[in-house]
Short mmCIF file of C-alpha atoms and ligand atoms in Angstrom, two decimals:
data_model
loop_
_atom_site.label_atom_id
_atom_site.label_comp_id
_atom_site.label_asym_id
_atom_site.label_seq_id
_atom_site.Cartn_x
_atom_site.Cartn_y
_atom_site.Cartn_z
CA LEU I 1 124.50 143.22 2.65
CA ILE I 2 127.73 141.29 2.41
CA GLY I 3 128.19 137.76 3.62
CA ILE I 4 130.25 136.33 6.47
CA THR I 5 133.75 137.77 6.33
CA GLU I 6 135.37 135.55 8.99
CA PRO I 7 135.82 131.83 8.19
CA LYS I 8 134.46 129.31 10.70
CA ASP I 9 137.94 127.85 11.15
CA GLY I 10 139.28 131.38 11.76
CA ASP I 11 138.17 133.40 14.78
CA LEU I 12 135.18 131.29 15.82
CA SER I 13 133.52 133.86 18.08
CA GLU I 14 133.76 136.49 15.32
CA TRP I 15 132.30 134.00 12.82
CA TYR I 16 129.53 133.08 15.28
CA GLN I 17 128.63 136.69 16.00
CA GLN I 18 128.40 137.54 12.29
CA VAL I 19 126.32 134.45 11.54
CA ILE I 20 123.70 135.15 14.19
CA LEU I 21 123.58 138.91 13.48
CA LYS I 22 123.47 138.66 9.67
CA GLY I 23 121.04 135.76 9.96
CA ASP I 24 118.72 138.08 11.94
CA MET I 25 118.66 135.61 14.85
CA LEU I 26 119.74 137.88 17.67
CA GLU I 27 120.65 141.47 18.42
CA PHE I 28 122.86 142.91 21.16
CA THR I 29 121.59 145.45 23.71
CA ASP I 30 123.37 147.96 25.94
CA ILE I 31 123.36 145.39 28.77
CA PRO I 32 126.09 142.77 28.55
CA GLY I 33 124.66 139.26 28.49
CA CYS I 34 121.13 140.43 27.65
CA TYR I 35 120.08 139.86 24.04
CA ILE I 36 117.16 140.44 21.70
CA TYR I 37 115.73 137.21 20.30
CA GLN I 38 114.71 138.21 16.79
CA PRO I 39 111.82 136.38 15.06
CA ALA I 40 114.21 134.00 13.26
CA SER I 41 115.44 132.51 16.54
CA TYR I 42 112.17 132.89 18.40
CA ARG I 43 110.45 130.82 15.70
CA ILE I 44 112.90 127.98 16.43
CA TRP I 45 112.05 128.32 20.14
CA GLU I 46 108.36 127.97 19.21
CA PHE I 47 109.02 124.80 17.21
CA ILE I 48 110.77 123.42 20.31
CA GLN I 49 107.91 124.51 22.59
CA ASP I 50 105.25 122.94 20.37
CA PHE I 51 107.19 119.68 20.16
CA PHE I 52 107.90 119.47 23.89
CA ASN I 53 104.45 120.65 25.05
CA GLU I 54 102.81 117.93 23.00
CA ARG I 55 104.98 115.30 24.66
CA ILE I 56 104.74 116.48 28.26
CA ARG I 57 100.96 116.93 27.97
CA LYS I 58 100.79 113.22 27.19
CA MET I 59 102.66 112.65 30.46
CA GLY I 60 100.05 114.62 32.39
CA VAL I 61 102.25 117.66 32.89
CA LYS I 62 100.36 120.94 33.20
CA ASN I 63 101.84 124.31 32.30
CA CYS I 64 101.58 127.11 34.82
CA TYR I 65 103.27 130.38 35.76
CA PHE I 66 104.94 131.52 39.00
CA PRO I 67 106.11 135.03 39.90
CA LEU I 68 109.32 136.47 38.58
CA PHE I 69 110.30 137.65 42.09
CA ILE I 70 111.20 135.39 45.01
CA SER I 71 111.39 136.68 48.58
CA GLU I 72 114.77 136.36 50.25
CA ALA I 73 113.17 134.30 53.00
CA ASN I 74 111.81 131.87 50.44
CA LEU I 75 115.03 131.71 48.49
CA GLN I 76 116.92 130.91 51.70
CA ARG I 77 114.59 128.03 52.58
CA GLU I 78 117.04 125.67 50.94
CA LYS I 79 120.47 126.64 52.31
CA ASP I 80 123.17 124.67 50.52
CA HIS I 81 121.24 124.79 47.25
CA ILE I 82 121.61 128.56 47.17
CA GLU I 83 124.97 128.92 48.91
CA GLY I 84 126.75 127.50 45.88
CA PHE I 85 125.06 129.96 43.60
CA ALA I 86 124.58 133.08 45.73
CA ALA I 87 126.85 135.14 43.51
CA GLU I 88 124.53 134.63 40.56
CA VAL I 89 121.31 135.93 42.09
CA ALA I 90 120.06 139.32 40.88
CA TRP I 91 118.08 141.42 43.36
CA VAL I 92 115.47 144.20 43.14
CA THR I 93 115.99 146.71 45.96
CA GLU I 94 113.85 149.69 44.89
CA GLY I 95 110.29 150.15 43.71
CA GLY I 96 109.84 153.48 41.96
CA LYS I 97 111.17 156.13 44.31
CA SER I 98 111.18 154.05 47.47
CA LYS I 99 113.64 151.50 48.75
CA LEU I 100 112.07 148.11 49.31
CA GLU I 101 111.77 146.95 52.92
CA LYS I 102 113.01 143.56 51.87
CA ARG I 103 114.90 143.02 48.64
CA LEU I 104 113.44 140.58 46.13
CA ALA I 105 115.36 138.02 44.10
CA VAL I 106 114.77 137.77 40.37
CA ARG I 107 114.17 134.05 39.89
CA PRO I 108 117.34 132.19 38.88
CA THR I 109 115.23 129.00 38.90
CA SER I 110 111.91 128.36 40.59
CA GLU I 111 112.35 125.49 43.06
CA THR I 112 111.97 127.78 46.05
CA ALA I 113 109.08 129.71 44.50
CA MET I 114 107.15 126.57 43.65
CA TYR I 115 107.84 124.26 46.54
CA SER I 116 106.32 126.39 49.26
CA PHE I 117 103.17 126.18 47.14
CA TYR I 118 103.69 122.42 46.67
CA SER I 119 103.73 122.03 50.44
CA LYS I 120 100.14 123.37 50.56
CA ARG I 121 98.98 121.80 47.31
CA ILE I 122 100.08 118.25 48.21
CA ARG I 123 98.13 116.87 51.17
CA SER I 124 97.41 113.27 50.30
CA HIS I 125 98.74 110.57 48.00
CA ARG I 126 95.69 111.31 45.84
CA ASP I 127 97.39 114.60 44.95
CA LEU I 128 100.26 112.63 43.46
CA PRO I 129 101.85 112.60 41.02
CA LEU I 130 101.87 116.38 40.71
CA LYS I 131 103.44 117.51 37.43
CA MET I 132 103.80 121.20 36.63
CA ASN I 133 105.96 123.03 34.12
CA GLN I 134 106.58 126.63 33.26
CA TRP I 135 108.00 128.29 30.18
CA ASN I 136 109.66 131.46 31.38
CA ASN I 137 112.85 133.52 31.63
CA VAL I 138 115.39 133.32 34.43
CA VAL I 139 118.27 135.58 35.41
CA ARG I 140 121.70 134.42 36.56
CA TRP I 141 124.17 137.24 36.96
CA GLU I 142 127.10 135.25 35.68
CA PHE I 143 130.43 137.06 35.41
CA LYS I 144 131.92 134.54 33.03
CA HIS I 145 132.20 135.92 29.49
CA ALA I 146 128.73 135.97 27.97
CA VAL I 147 128.16 134.10 24.69
CA PRO I 148 124.88 134.69 22.81
CA PHE I 149 122.44 131.81 23.37
CA LEU I 150 125.09 129.68 25.12
CA ARG I 151 125.71 131.74 28.24
CA SER I 152 123.58 134.80 28.92
CA ARG I 153 122.43 136.63 32.06
CA GLU I 154 118.79 136.20 31.12
CA PHE I 155 117.66 133.16 29.17
CA LEU I 156 114.43 131.41 28.24
CA TRP I 157 113.77 127.86 29.28
CA GLN I 158 111.15 125.51 30.52
CA GLU I 159 111.46 124.22 34.07
CA GLY I 160 109.47 121.11 34.99
CA HIS I 161 108.85 120.34 38.66
CA THR I 162 107.14 117.09 39.64
CA ALA I 163 106.30 115.22 42.86
CA HIS I 164 105.86 111.45 43.15
CA LEU I 165 104.96 108.81 45.73
CA THR I 166 108.01 106.64 45.08
CA GLU I 167 111.63 106.87 43.96
CA GLU I 168 110.89 104.40 41.17
CA GLU I 169 108.10 106.50 39.70
CA ALA I 170 110.27 109.63 39.90
CA GLY I 171 113.19 107.79 38.27
CA LYS I 172 111.02 106.62 35.39
CA GLU I 173 109.96 110.19 34.64
CA VAL I 174 113.53 111.51 34.83
CA MET I 175 114.48 109.12 32.03
CA GLU I 176 111.33 109.82 29.98
CA ILE I 177 112.12 113.55 30.03
CA LEU I 178 115.76 112.90 29.16
CA ASP I 179 114.59 110.97 26.09
CA HIS I 180 112.34 113.85 25.03
CA TYR I 181 115.26 116.28 25.44
CA ALA I 182 117.47 114.04 23.32
CA SER I 183 114.70 113.89 20.75
CA ILE I 184 114.43 117.70 20.56
CA TYR I 185 118.16 117.89 19.80
CA GLU I 186 118.39 114.89 17.49
CA ASP I 187 115.05 114.91 15.69
CA LEU I 188 114.40 118.66 15.53
CA LEU I 189 117.80 120.39 15.67
CA ALA I 190 119.75 117.53 13.96
CA VAL I 191 122.25 117.71 16.83
CA PRO I 192 123.61 114.41 18.26
CA VAL I 193 123.89 114.08 22.05
CA VAL I 194 125.30 111.57 24.51
CA LYS I 195 123.00 110.55 27.38
CA GLY I 196 124.53 109.97 30.76
CA GLN I 197 124.62 110.73 34.44
CA LYS I 198 126.56 113.62 35.97
CA THR I 199 129.27 112.65 38.46
CA LYS I 200 128.77 113.80 42.04
CA ASN I 201 131.28 116.58 41.36
CA GLU I 202 129.35 118.00 38.45
CA GLN I 203 125.74 117.50 39.49
CA PHE I 204 123.67 120.32 40.93
CA PRO I 205 124.09 120.27 44.75
CA GLY I 206 120.35 120.05 45.41
CA ALA I 207 119.96 116.92 43.33
CA TYR I 208 119.95 113.25 44.34
CA TYR I 209 121.21 112.42 40.87
CA THR I 210 121.35 114.30 37.57
CA LYS I 211 120.77 112.82 34.14
CA THR I 212 122.18 114.88 31.30
CA ILE I 213 122.60 115.05 27.55
CA GLU I 214 125.98 116.28 26.38
CA GLY I 215 126.67 117.87 23.00
CA TYR I 216 129.94 118.48 21.19
CA ILE I 217 131.03 121.56 19.22
CA PRO I 218 133.50 120.35 16.53
CA ALA I 219 134.64 123.87 15.58
CA VAL I 220 136.31 124.30 18.94
CA GLY I 221 136.46 120.69 20.11
CA ARG I 222 134.54 121.26 23.29
CA GLY I 223 131.67 119.49 24.99
CA ILE I 224 128.57 121.38 26.02
CA GLN I 225 125.84 120.49 28.51
CA ALA I 226 122.69 120.38 26.40
CA ALA I 227 119.94 119.77 29.02
CA THR I 228 119.50 118.19 32.46
CA SER I 229 116.85 116.10 34.18
CA HIS I 230 117.28 115.75 37.94
CA CYS I 231 115.87 113.48 40.56
CA LEU I 232 115.85 115.65 43.68
CA GLY I 233 115.11 112.74 46.01
CA GLN I 234 113.28 113.83 49.17
CA HIS I 235 115.73 116.65 49.93
CA PHE I 236 113.53 119.56 48.89
CA ALA I 237 110.46 117.83 50.35
CA LYS I 238 112.19 117.84 53.73
CA MET I 239 113.23 121.49 53.34
CA PHE I 240 109.74 122.57 52.30
CA ASP I 241 107.73 120.05 54.33
CA ILE I 242 106.04 118.44 51.33
CA THR I 243 104.55 115.34 52.94
CA ILE I 244 101.58 113.02 52.63
CA GLU I 245 100.14 110.45 54.98
CA ASP I 246 101.57 107.03 54.23
CA PRO I 247 98.87 105.31 52.16
CA LYS I 248 100.44 101.87 52.69
CA GLN I 249 100.42 101.98 56.47
CA ASP I 250 97.58 99.94 58.01
CA VAL I 251 96.37 101.97 60.92
CA LYS I 252 94.07 100.99 63.73
CA GLU I 253 90.98 103.13 64.39
CA GLY I 254 91.97 106.69 65.32
CA GLU I 255 95.73 106.00 65.02
CA LYS I 256 97.72 108.79 63.27
CA ARG I 257 99.24 107.85 59.97
CA ASN I 258 102.98 108.41 59.44
CA LYS I 259 103.99 111.30 57.23
CA ILE I 260 106.22 110.49 54.29
CA HIS I 261 108.12 112.92 52.10
CA VAL I 262 107.40 112.96 48.38
CA TRP I 263 110.04 112.19 45.74
CA GLN I 264 110.69 115.09 43.37
CA ASN I 265 112.18 115.76 39.95
CA SER I 266 113.10 118.97 38.16
CA TRP I 267 114.14 119.25 34.54
CA GLY I 268 115.21 122.17 32.32
CA PHE I 269 115.84 122.88 28.66
CA THR I 270 117.07 126.32 27.54
CA THR I 271 117.61 128.59 24.54
CA ARG I 272 121.25 127.49 24.67
CA SER I 273 120.04 124.77 22.28
CA ILE I 274 119.65 127.39 19.52
CA GLY I 275 123.29 128.42 19.85
CA VAL I 276 124.44 124.80 19.76
CA MET I 277 122.48 124.25 16.54
CA VAL I 278 124.06 127.34 14.93
CA LEU I 279 127.59 126.39 15.99
CA ILE I 280 127.28 122.86 14.67
CA HIS I 281 125.48 123.41 11.36
CA GLY I 282 126.51 126.96 10.37
CA ASP I 283 129.12 127.42 7.60
CA ASN I 284 131.00 130.24 5.84
CA LYS I 285 127.85 131.36 4.07
CA GLY I 286 125.98 131.75 7.37
CA LEU I 287 123.19 129.84 9.12
CA VAL I 288 122.15 126.35 8.06
CA ILE I 289 118.72 125.61 9.57
CA PRO I 290 117.48 121.99 9.80
CA PRO I 291 114.23 121.74 7.78
CA ARG I 292 112.10 120.65 10.76
CA VAL I 293 112.76 123.95 12.53
CA ALA I 294 113.05 126.17 9.43
CA GLU I 295 110.40 128.88 9.25
CA VAL I 296 111.13 129.01 5.53
CA GLN I 297 112.00 125.54 4.24
CA VAL I 298 112.04 126.40 0.54
CA VAL I 299 112.63 129.66 -1.28
CA ILE I 300 111.83 129.90 -5.00
CA VAL I 301 113.96 132.40 -6.91
CA PRO I 302 113.32 133.37 -10.54
CA VAL I 303 116.46 133.18 -12.70
CA GLY I 304 117.39 133.86 -16.31
CA VAL I 305 115.15 136.93 -16.51
CA THR I 306 117.04 139.67 -18.32
CA ALA I 307 116.20 142.97 -20.03
CA LYS I 308 115.73 140.90 -23.20
CA THR I 309 113.02 138.73 -21.59
CA SER I 310 109.69 139.72 -23.06
CA ALA I 311 106.92 140.93 -20.78
CA GLU I 312 104.75 137.94 -21.57
CA ALA I 313 107.61 135.47 -21.01
CA LYS I 314 108.22 137.11 -17.61
CA GLU I 315 104.48 137.04 -16.83
CA LYS I 316 104.31 133.36 -17.77
CA LEU I 317 107.34 132.54 -15.61
CA TYR I 318 105.99 134.39 -12.58
CA ASN I 319 102.65 132.63 -12.91
CA GLU I 320 104.41 129.27 -13.01
CA ILE I 321 106.36 130.23 -9.88
CA GLU I 322 103.10 131.10 -8.13
CA GLY I 323 101.83 127.70 -9.23
CA LEU I 324 104.88 126.00 -7.72
CA ARG I 325 104.39 127.86 -4.46
CA THR I 326 100.74 126.73 -4.26
CA VAL I 327 101.64 123.12 -4.98
CA LEU I 328 104.27 123.23 -2.21
CA GLU I 329 101.99 124.96 0.28
CA ASP I 330 99.39 122.27 -0.40
CA ALA I 331 102.12 119.72 0.38
CA SER I 332 102.60 121.49 3.76
CA VAL I 333 105.97 122.89 2.79
CA ARG I 334 106.83 126.28 4.33
CA VAL I 335 107.73 128.11 1.11
CA GLU I 336 108.54 131.68 0.08
CA THR I 337 109.11 133.21 -3.34
CA ASP I 338 111.62 136.02 -3.80
CA MET I 339 110.19 138.18 -6.57
CA ARG I 340 112.01 141.37 -5.53
CA GLU I 341 112.69 143.53 -8.55
CA GLY I 342 116.12 145.08 -8.98
CA TYR I 343 118.00 142.38 -7.09
CA SER I 344 120.11 139.85 -8.97
CA PRO I 345 119.60 136.11 -8.36
CA GLY I 346 123.08 136.01 -6.86
CA TYR I 347 122.19 138.70 -4.36
CA LYS I 348 119.04 136.81 -3.43
CA PHE I 349 120.92 133.49 -3.10
CA ASN I 350 123.37 135.12 -0.68
CA ASP I 351 120.51 136.64 1.32
CA TRP I 352 118.65 133.36 1.83
CA GLU I 353 121.88 131.46 2.45
CA LEU I 354 122.64 133.86 5.31
CA LYS I 355 119.23 132.97 6.74
CA GLY I 356 120.03 129.28 6.41
CA VAL I 357 117.01 128.32 4.29
CA PRO I 358 117.55 124.58 3.71
CA LEU I 359 116.44 124.37 0.06
CA ARG I 360 116.40 126.82 -2.82
CA LEU I 361 114.48 126.25 -6.03
CA GLU I 362 115.72 128.18 -9.04
CA PHE I 363 113.25 128.56 -11.85
CA GLY I 364 113.88 130.29 -15.21
CA PRO I 365 112.70 130.14 -18.82
CA LYS I 366 115.07 127.21 -19.52
CA ASP I 367 113.75 125.24 -16.53
CA SER I 368 110.23 125.97 -17.70
CA GLN I 369 111.10 124.74 -21.16
CA ASN I 370 112.65 121.56 -19.72
CA GLY I 371 109.73 121.10 -17.35
CA VAL I 372 111.95 121.04 -14.26
CA VAL I 373 112.90 123.13 -11.22
CA THR I 374 116.58 123.39 -10.29
CA THR I 375 117.34 122.53 -6.66
CA SER I 376 120.17 123.84 -4.54
CA ARG I 377 120.60 122.37 -1.02
CA ARG I 378 121.94 124.63 1.70
CA ASP I 379 123.85 121.79 3.40
CA LYS I 380 125.65 120.50 0.30
CA ASP I 381 127.20 122.09 -2.78
CA GLY I 382 125.90 121.29 -6.25
CA LYS I 383 122.54 121.47 -7.97
CA ASP I 384 119.98 118.98 -9.21
CA THR I 385 116.62 119.06 -10.92
CA ILE I 386 113.13 117.80 -10.12
CA PRO I 387 110.50 117.35 -12.85
CA ILE I 388 107.72 119.86 -12.19
CA PRO I 389 104.99 117.18 -11.84
CA ASP I 390 107.04 115.49 -9.07
CA VAL I 391 107.60 118.62 -6.99
CA ALA I 392 104.80 117.96 -4.46
CA LYS I 393 106.30 114.57 -3.64
CA LYS I 394 110.04 115.07 -4.19
CA VAL I 395 110.52 118.36 -2.35
CA PRO I 396 109.20 117.08 1.02
CA GLU I 397 111.32 113.96 0.52
CA LEU I 398 114.37 116.09 -0.22
CA LEU I 399 113.76 118.15 2.93
CA GLU I 400 113.66 114.93 4.98
CA THR I 401 116.90 113.81 3.30
CA ILE I 402 118.53 117.12 4.22
CA GLN I 403 117.37 116.75 7.83
CA LYS I 404 118.79 113.22 8.06
CA ASP I 405 122.04 114.08 6.29
CA MET I 406 122.62 117.06 8.61
CA PHE I 407 122.13 114.83 11.64
CA ASN I 408 124.31 112.02 10.30
CA LYS I 409 127.13 114.40 9.41
CA ALA I 410 127.10 115.86 12.93
CA ALA I 411 126.79 112.41 14.52
CA ASP I 412 129.79 111.09 12.55
CA GLU I 413 131.78 114.18 13.55
CA TYR I 414 130.92 113.67 17.26
CA ALA I 415 131.73 109.95 17.08
CA ALA I 416 135.06 110.66 15.37
CA HIS I 417 136.00 113.02 18.21
CA ARG I 418 134.93 110.88 21.11
CA LYS I 419 138.09 108.93 21.80
CA ILE I 420 138.76 106.10 24.22
CA VAL I 421 141.94 106.88 26.19
CA ARG I 422 143.46 104.17 28.35
CA GLN I 423 146.65 105.84 29.61
CA TRP I 424 147.38 109.27 31.05
CA SER I 425 150.16 110.07 28.58
CA ASP I 426 147.51 110.13 25.84
CA PHE I 427 145.02 112.26 27.79
CA VAL I 428 146.20 115.84 27.07
CA PRO I 429 147.45 115.26 23.49
CA THR I 430 144.13 113.63 22.53
CA LEU I 431 142.21 116.40 24.30
CA ASN I 432 144.25 119.02 22.40
CA ASP I 433 143.21 117.40 19.13
CA LYS I 434 139.68 118.75 19.69
CA ASN I 435 138.40 115.55 21.22
CA VAL I 436 136.29 114.56 24.18
CA LEU I 437 137.63 111.51 25.92
CA LEU I 438 136.21 108.31 27.35
CA VAL I 439 138.48 107.21 30.18
CA PRO I 440 138.36 104.61 32.97
CA HIS I 441 137.70 106.64 36.14
CA CYS I 442 137.30 106.06 39.88
CA LEU I 443 134.34 108.55 40.07
CA GLY I 444 136.10 110.38 42.92
CA GLY I 445 135.52 114.16 43.08
CA PRO I 446 139.05 115.19 44.18
CA CYS I 447 140.48 112.98 41.42
CA GLU I 448 138.33 114.84 38.87
CA ASP I 449 139.63 118.16 40.17
CA GLN I 450 143.18 116.91 39.83
CA ILE I 451 142.53 115.86 36.22
CA LYS I 452 141.09 119.32 35.55
CA ASP I 453 144.28 120.91 36.91
CA ASP I 454 146.63 118.54 35.13
CA SER I 455 144.96 118.98 31.75
CA LYS I 456 145.25 122.75 31.55
CA GLY I 457 147.47 124.48 29.02
CA ASN I 458 149.60 122.85 26.42
CA ILE I 459 152.32 120.31 26.57
CA GLU I 460 155.72 120.68 24.93
CA GLY I 461 155.33 121.08 21.21
CA GLN I 462 151.57 120.75 21.20
CA GLU I 463 150.14 124.27 20.94
CA VAL I 464 146.73 124.29 22.61
CA ASP I 465 144.24 125.64 20.13
CA ALA I 466 144.46 129.40 20.70
CA ARG I 467 140.69 129.68 20.78
CA ALA I 468 140.26 127.11 23.52
CA PRO I 469 141.90 128.92 26.44
CA SER I 470 144.01 126.56 28.47
CA MET I 471 141.08 125.33 30.54
CA GLY I 472 141.26 121.87 32.00
CA ALA I 473 139.02 118.97 31.10
CA LYS I 474 136.07 118.34 33.38
CA SER I 475 133.86 115.30 33.58
CA LEU I 476 130.86 115.72 31.24
CA CYS I 477 128.95 112.57 32.15
CA ILE I 478 129.06 108.86 32.83
CA PRO I 479 127.60 107.73 29.49
CA HIS I 480 124.70 105.28 29.71
CA ASP I 481 126.33 103.49 26.76
CA GLN I 482 129.61 102.31 28.30
CA PRO I 483 132.06 101.39 25.48
CA GLU I 484 133.11 98.09 27.04
CA PRO I 485 133.22 96.39 30.47
CA ILE I 486 135.95 97.76 32.74
CA ALA I 487 138.47 94.89 33.00
CA GLU I 488 139.08 93.62 36.52
CA GLY I 489 141.84 95.61 38.25
CA THR I 490 141.83 98.47 35.74
CA LYS I 491 143.22 101.57 37.45
CA CYS I 492 141.76 105.08 37.26
CA ILE I 493 143.26 107.06 34.34
CA ASN I 494 144.72 109.62 36.76
CA PRO I 495 148.23 108.37 37.63
CA LYS I 496 148.10 110.26 40.94
CA CYS I 497 144.93 108.44 41.94
CA GLY I 498 145.68 104.75 42.27
CA GLN I 499 142.05 103.74 42.85
CA ASN I 500 140.34 101.15 40.70
CA ALA I 501 138.32 102.50 37.79
CA GLU I 502 134.57 102.18 38.31
CA LYS I 503 133.15 103.47 35.03
CA TRP I 504 134.07 104.93 31.67
CA VAL I 505 133.61 108.70 32.14
CA MET I 506 133.46 111.24 29.34
CA PHE I 507 135.86 114.15 29.97
CA GLY I 508 136.38 117.27 27.86
CA ARG I 509 136.99 120.97 27.79
CA SER I 510 133.53 122.52 27.76
CA TYR I 511 131.43 125.66 27.63
O1 87C E 601 118.49 125.30 38.35
C1 87C E 601 119.02 124.35 38.86
C2 87C E 601 118.36 123.03 39.01
C3 87C E 601 117.11 122.81 38.17
N1 87C E 601 116.25 123.97 38.10
C4 87C E 601 115.01 123.72 37.38
C5 87C E 601 115.25 123.17 36.00
C6 87C E 601 116.20 122.02 36.03
C7 87C E 601 117.44 122.34 36.79
O2 87C E 601 118.20 123.33 36.14
C8 87C E 601 120.40 124.44 39.45
N2 87C E 601 120.79 125.85 39.63
C9 87C E 601 121.64 126.43 38.74
N3 87C E 601 122.02 127.71 38.88
C10 87C E 601 121.55 128.46 39.92
C11 87C E 601 120.66 127.92 40.86
C12 87C E 601 120.27 126.55 40.69
O3 87C E 601 119.51 125.98 41.47
C13 87C E 601 120.09 128.70 41.99
C14 87C E 601 120.73 130.05 42.22
C15 87C E 601 121.26 130.73 40.98
C16 87C E 601 122.01 129.87 40.02
MG1 MG E 602 125.35 128.04 36.20
#
């Protein structure tokens, strides 16, 4: 089993493919865009599920499950929502030997499946707020080049769908969910994100507004949409007739109450997050897994055992290693020992480094004599020692330090590549330096499209990074944290626009 043969700053997609394959995260199948999630990646998905389930349960969200298939009639209930995506819907047209009367859509998302039920389920304001979520798989028959985890034809996600009496209550939940999404990335995956709102151009057509968290992949200098939380307004309620009688209306005896449409949200978080984590933290030795989502946080490897080591010395050492494992298990550390005979320590180190195990403890006769274990962090070169009596306390602390250091390193990298650009002549050169840009923008859709066109390809003398095909920059979000007030009379960055700038908008090439 050799290591990664392509450097991360070489052919990135080759590096990425080797890292996820040799790290046993994912396996290809004979269907393009459909992948096997091996236990190593599925365990990370379970950490995410446990974390998020705990938080949404506190919000009164209940998990449920709706059918994989959606009738064409149901899917068409919301016209413009689907029109924009029709090309991505996969259909079932045969059952066994017979053709189906009516073809069935494989769910690409479940708004239309759930909201005809919501129309029945929600009769009165006492049924509100209704908060349901499902963990499932969806299929989108994208033709864009598939990238494992980041862009696949089938992916796993959770999709939350809620109904509220007022816009305010819906808006509060949209933000609460966005914060939980940011927390999954930042506190679990050690991946920094920028919170913001999608521009009209980039939001999902069925939404009233879309809140988003945007990541950044330093290796290729592109942004990536990390998760979205939408307020749908009353649009779907009108399409699906989800109404209640107005509880605030004072009616005279026998007078009919007015019907009002509910306010809805929908929010989604996908297995793309696993790919983002790999791309940001992985290195030339393979995966680097943040301790909070590492199935194996610590691996103990015996060292210094040679043919000359006496049987009793070996026995003694192995017993001490077992002792260390017990102490760590009792300290709630997820620990493994690698006692495989016939494999050198170096071979074992390489193996566990490929798997991204955050911390290795080396333990040999010399360590035993000195009363220490030797530590080797996966995220940093170099070794250190911990006195054996301190292991139960120091190892968990060291794991937390690794988690924090991984996040801070990625956050510094993102901050260093998020550049304020005030004039158009700086836009493409700064973009080509693997940056995302913060620019004063008019928020106009056509202007965004123009910027996308005018930022394709390279400019004289500045070779666009060969890996980032000459795609243009699109708007990623209007960051909640605006860098500074927009000075009176500031013009939109796009010289062809001429409008006043309304907000600082983050632009970038993206996945
Ligand atoms: O899925 C959403 C909105 C919403 N769906 C639920 C989770 C949150 C959020 O993603 C947008 N969207 C994206 N892609 C597609 C569709 C679609 O509605 C429908 C048809 C196929 C492709
Ligand atoms: Mg899409």
